[in-house]
Amino acid sequence: MNKGDILKEFYAGLAVVIRNFDLVKRYWKWEIVFFAYTIANTVTMGFVGKSMGGGNRTILYMIIGATMWSYLSVLFEVLAETVAWERWEGTIEYTFMSPMKRITHLLGTCGFAIVYGMLRTFLLFIIVAPLFGINLGSMNVSATLMVLAIASISFTGFGMMGAVLPLISPEKGVQVVHIFQAFILMISGVYYSVNVMPKWMETLSYFSPATYALEAMRKTVLNGEGIWSIMDKLAPMALMGMLFLPLGLFIFKWGERFSKRKGFLKRNG
Amino acid sequence: MNSAVKVYNVKKYFKKTGKLIEALKGVSFEIKRGEIYGLLGPNGSGKSTLIRLMSTLLYPDCGRIEIFSHDVFEDENIVKRMINRVSVEASFFMKLSAIENLRYACGIYGLPFGKSKEHISNMLEQVGIPKNRFNDPLENFSRGMQQKVAISRAFLTAPVLMLLDEPTTGLDPKAKREVQSMVKDIVREHDATVLLTTHDMEEAEKLCDRISIIHHGKIVAEGTPENLKERYSAQTLEDVFLEAIGVKFEEADEDE
């Protein structure tokens, strides 16, 4: 690829990011509704933590689970529903017949999901924290940001794999994405430690990047641990990112070829 | 290079509720550079399947399609830069404005935002969209206006081959006439080659240099409108269709 081609791909990726923010702006009423739903969920989890006793630490344990899950869900959903959304809007054929490379398309979607997810999570925390008088005095900020960055990469690959489902199954794909998401929620220790699960489920949890992200986040926020002491969580997460990103792209491209053979690459209706 | 499009023996099958449907049964034709070529056929005859094959959205089960000597499937990325399309549905993000939709359309073809801004405004003005509507959501536009924005989207990327898939279906007579004359003007101005699918005989006769009649996934007649009428001793293209197929056009619709 020469410099001109790289620039073209850059503009294409940026166009995807800007289009998604344009859509957020135009669907602002729905954004408020979904954000209110996330706040209610997070606050509920905070009260569950409070009712369990243990004070600030238990409340924070639950709120970290809720906010981190909300962030990872945004990443996963934005990516996984990118095809379903365009199919519903009717623009899918135009996006897929454009010369933009598929990796640019997907990375543009990821870029939007990360920025949007971070802003949303930050706002969520600002709203929820005062309600419980949360004390973040012991948080290690740089290590927390590192966890977020690596978790984003590994979850992005996961999302790409999920995105193939609506591509190859226009009718049921989105529902299967939600089942997959619920399964990750169950095994990743979002609201409980993974060692309370049966052994076989605990083994499954090691294949989810969310498990490492949550454990690492709790260590940096609750105990103030630094990057080196959470390396046992960061390393597998980074490894999963390196594996899942190319694998996600490969699976998505396979799904695209399958759809082109079967005639699935078209709008609804 | 005189040929813009070469379609050789293209076949496409779909499986629908366990049944194998032959959408295209060995279609071959050629479009010359700068020509407006019409593909005339009833619903379900295979017109849209052909357009989707040329748009790189479908793989054929057999045969080959070349666009300016590039194989659509082997040189997919080169072909994608040469083509654009207007379909029967305007296919926009309806909550977004004309500017926002076209900015996205330019971006995914690698056009920088600074340059495309002026280009978009000029194009929208050229198709007759009032300046004060540029930032309105497209859901508030009439079908005719949406189709005009769709035409400007297609020409923004300067395609050498334009695929027009029933661009005037569902438009009122005034909007239809406007879109037809716009197509003719813009095509000449941009020196583009056009494949137009339609089931509007008048439109085909008015716009196309040559016409193919497609039925049951097969080309059954090809020629200039005058040539076809002469060959079948017919007064209108509808009569040509009746003579070539043996059924009246409106009775020939099939399930898509």
mmCIF file of C-alpha atoms in Angstrom, chain A residues 5 7-9 11-16 18-19 22-23 25-27 85-86 89-102 105 256-267 269, chain B residues 12-15 52 55-59 61 76-77 80-81 83-87 89-97 100-101 103-104 106-113 135-137 150 153 163:
data_model
loop_
_atom_site.group_PDB
_atom_site.id
_atom_site.type_symbol
_atom_site.label_atom_id
_atom_site.label_comp_id
_atom_site.label_asym_id
_atom_site.label_seq_id
_atom_site.Cartn_x
_atom_site.Cartn_y
_atom_site.Cartn_z
ATOM 1 C CA ASP A 5 -3.869 4.338 -0.294
ATOM 2 C CA LEU A 7 -4.632 8.107 3.478
ATOM 3 C CA LYS A 8 -7.733 6.861 1.659
ATOM 4 C CA GLU A 9 -8.165 4.120 4.274
ATOM 5 C CA TYR A 11 -10.422 8.884 5.644
ATOM 6 C CA ALA A 12 -12.649 5.847 5.274
ATOM 7 C CA GLY A 13 -12.097 4.765 8.903
ATOM 8 C CA LEU A 14 -12.707 8.318 10.082
ATOM 9 C CA ALA A 15 -15.928 8.444 8.046
ATOM 10 C CA VAL A 16 -17.205 5.388 9.932
ATOM 11 C CA ILE A 18 -18.030 10.316 12.359
ATOM 12 C CA ARG A 19 -21.114 8.603 10.916
ATOM 13 C CA ASP A 22 -23.779 11.577 13.809
ATOM 14 C CA LEU A 23 -26.195 8.719 14.494
ATOM 15 C CA LYS A 25 -26.523 12.794 17.903
ATOM 16 C CA ARG A 26 -29.651 12.173 15.812
ATOM 17 C CA TYR A 27 -30.931 9.349 18.064
ATOM 18 C CA TRP A 85 -27.825 -1.949 12.099
ATOM 19 C CA GLU A 86 -26.892 -1.249 8.490
ATOM 20 C CA GLU A 89 -31.165 1.150 7.940
ATOM 21 C CA GLY A 90 -30.875 -0.224 4.393
ATOM 22 C CA THR A 91 -27.332 1.029 3.784
ATOM 23 C CA ILE A 92 -25.541 -2.332 4.014
ATOM 24 C CA GLU A 93 -25.118 -2.776 0.251
ATOM 25 C CA TYR A 94 -23.583 0.686 -0.160
ATOM 26 C CA THR A 95 -21.098 0.167 2.654
ATOM 27 C CA PHE A 96 -20.047 -3.287 1.434
ATOM 28 C CA MET A 97 -19.705 -2.273 -2.221
ATOM 29 C CA SER A 98 -17.432 0.656 -1.322
ATOM 30 C CA PRO A 99 -13.679 0.178 -1.806
ATOM 31 C CA MET A 100 -13.005 0.643 1.933
ATOM 32 C CA LYS A 101 -11.081 -2.391 3.210
ATOM 33 C CA ARG A 102 -12.948 -4.576 5.665
ATOM 34 C CA HIS A 105 -14.493 -0.701 8.293
ATOM 35 C CA GLU A 256 -18.732 -11.986 4.038
ATOM 36 C CA ARG A 257 -17.759 -14.496 1.335
ATOM 37 C CA PHE A 258 -20.419 -16.909 2.610
ATOM 38 C CA SER A 259 -23.046 -14.139 2.459
ATOM 39 C CA LYS A 260 -22.009 -13.243 -1.079
ATOM 40 C CA ARG A 261 -22.480 -16.835 -2.188
ATOM 41 C CA LYS A 262 -25.844 -17.169 -0.490
ATOM 42 C CA GLY A 263 -27.163 -13.689 -1.316
ATOM 43 C CA PHE A 264 -27.488 -12.561 2.327
ATOM 44 C CA LEU A 265 -25.687 -9.259 1.822
ATOM 45 C CA LYS A 266 -28.790 -7.166 1.396
ATOM 46 C CA ARG A 267 -31.122 -4.895 3.297
ATOM 47 C CA GLY A 269 -37.420 -6.198 3.341
ATOM 48 C CA LYS B 12 -26.848 -17.805 -10.214
ATOM 49 C CA TYR B 13 -28.932 -20.140 -8.072
ATOM 50 C CA PHE B 14 -30.572 -19.483 -4.711
ATOM 51 C CA LYS B 15 -32.025 -21.966 -2.276
ATOM 52 C CA ARG B 52 -25.856 -7.119 -7.297
ATOM 53 C CA SER B 55 -21.792 -4.454 -7.472
ATOM 54 C CA THR B 56 -19.558 -7.196 -5.957
ATOM 55 C CA LEU B 57 -22.323 -8.099 -3.489
ATOM 56 C CA LEU B 58 -22.917 -11.577 -4.907
ATOM 57 C CA TYR B 59 -20.721 -14.337 -6.306
ATOM 58 C CA ASP B 61 -22.206 -19.885 -9.544
ATOM 59 C CA GLU B 76 -12.903 -6.691 -6.682
ATOM 60 C CA ASN B 77 -11.144 -3.664 -5.162
ATOM 61 C CA LYS B 80 -15.313 -1.112 -6.562
ATOM 62 C CA ARG B 81 -13.564 2.185 -7.336
ATOM 63 C CA ILE B 83 -18.699 1.669 -10.036
ATOM 64 C CA ASN B 84 -21.515 3.186 -8.073
ATOM 65 C CA ARG B 85 -25.182 2.533 -7.879
ATOM 66 C CA VAL B 86 -28.657 3.988 -7.419
ATOM 67 C CA SER B 87 -31.209 1.451 -6.247
ATOM 68 C CA GLU B 89 -34.866 2.212 -2.355
ATOM 69 C CA ALA B 90 -32.949 5.377 -1.560
ATOM 70 C CA SER B 91 -30.984 3.411 1.126
ATOM 71 C CA PHE B 92 -29.817 6.141 3.469
ATOM 72 C CA PHE B 93 -29.462 6.637 7.188
ATOM 73 C CA MET B 94 -32.848 8.320 7.300
ATOM 74 C CA LYS B 95 -32.252 10.209 10.566
ATOM 75 C CA LEU B 96 -29.102 11.767 9.120
ATOM 76 C CA SER B 97 -29.114 14.797 6.838
ATOM 77 C CA GLU B 100 -24.123 13.762 6.768
ATOM 78 C CA ASN B 101 -25.074 10.878 4.472
ATOM 79 C CA ARG B 103 -20.038 12.967 3.825
ATOM 80 C CA TYR B 104 -20.068 9.307 4.879
ATOM 81 C CA CYS B 106 -17.424 10.259 0.221
ATOM 82 C CA GLY B 107 -15.387 9.159 3.218
ATOM 83 C CA ILE B 108 -15.730 5.433 2.570
ATOM 84 C CA TYR B 109 -14.400 6.036 -0.948
ATOM 85 C CA GLY B 110 -11.350 7.688 0.635
ATOM 86 C CA LEU B 111 -12.231 11.286 -0.198
ATOM 87 C CA PRO B 112 -10.954 13.822 2.369
ATOM 88 C CA PHE B 113 -13.590 15.803 4.264
ATOM 89 C CA ASN B 135 -29.123 19.682 7.038
ATOM 90 C CA ASP B 136 -32.649 18.257 7.369
ATOM 91 C CA PRO B 137 -32.973 14.532 8.159
ATOM 92 C CA ALA B 150 -29.137 9.108 -4.072
ATOM 93 C CA ARG B 153 -24.286 10.231 -3.887
ATOM 94 C CA LEU B 163 -25.655 0.897 -12.087
#
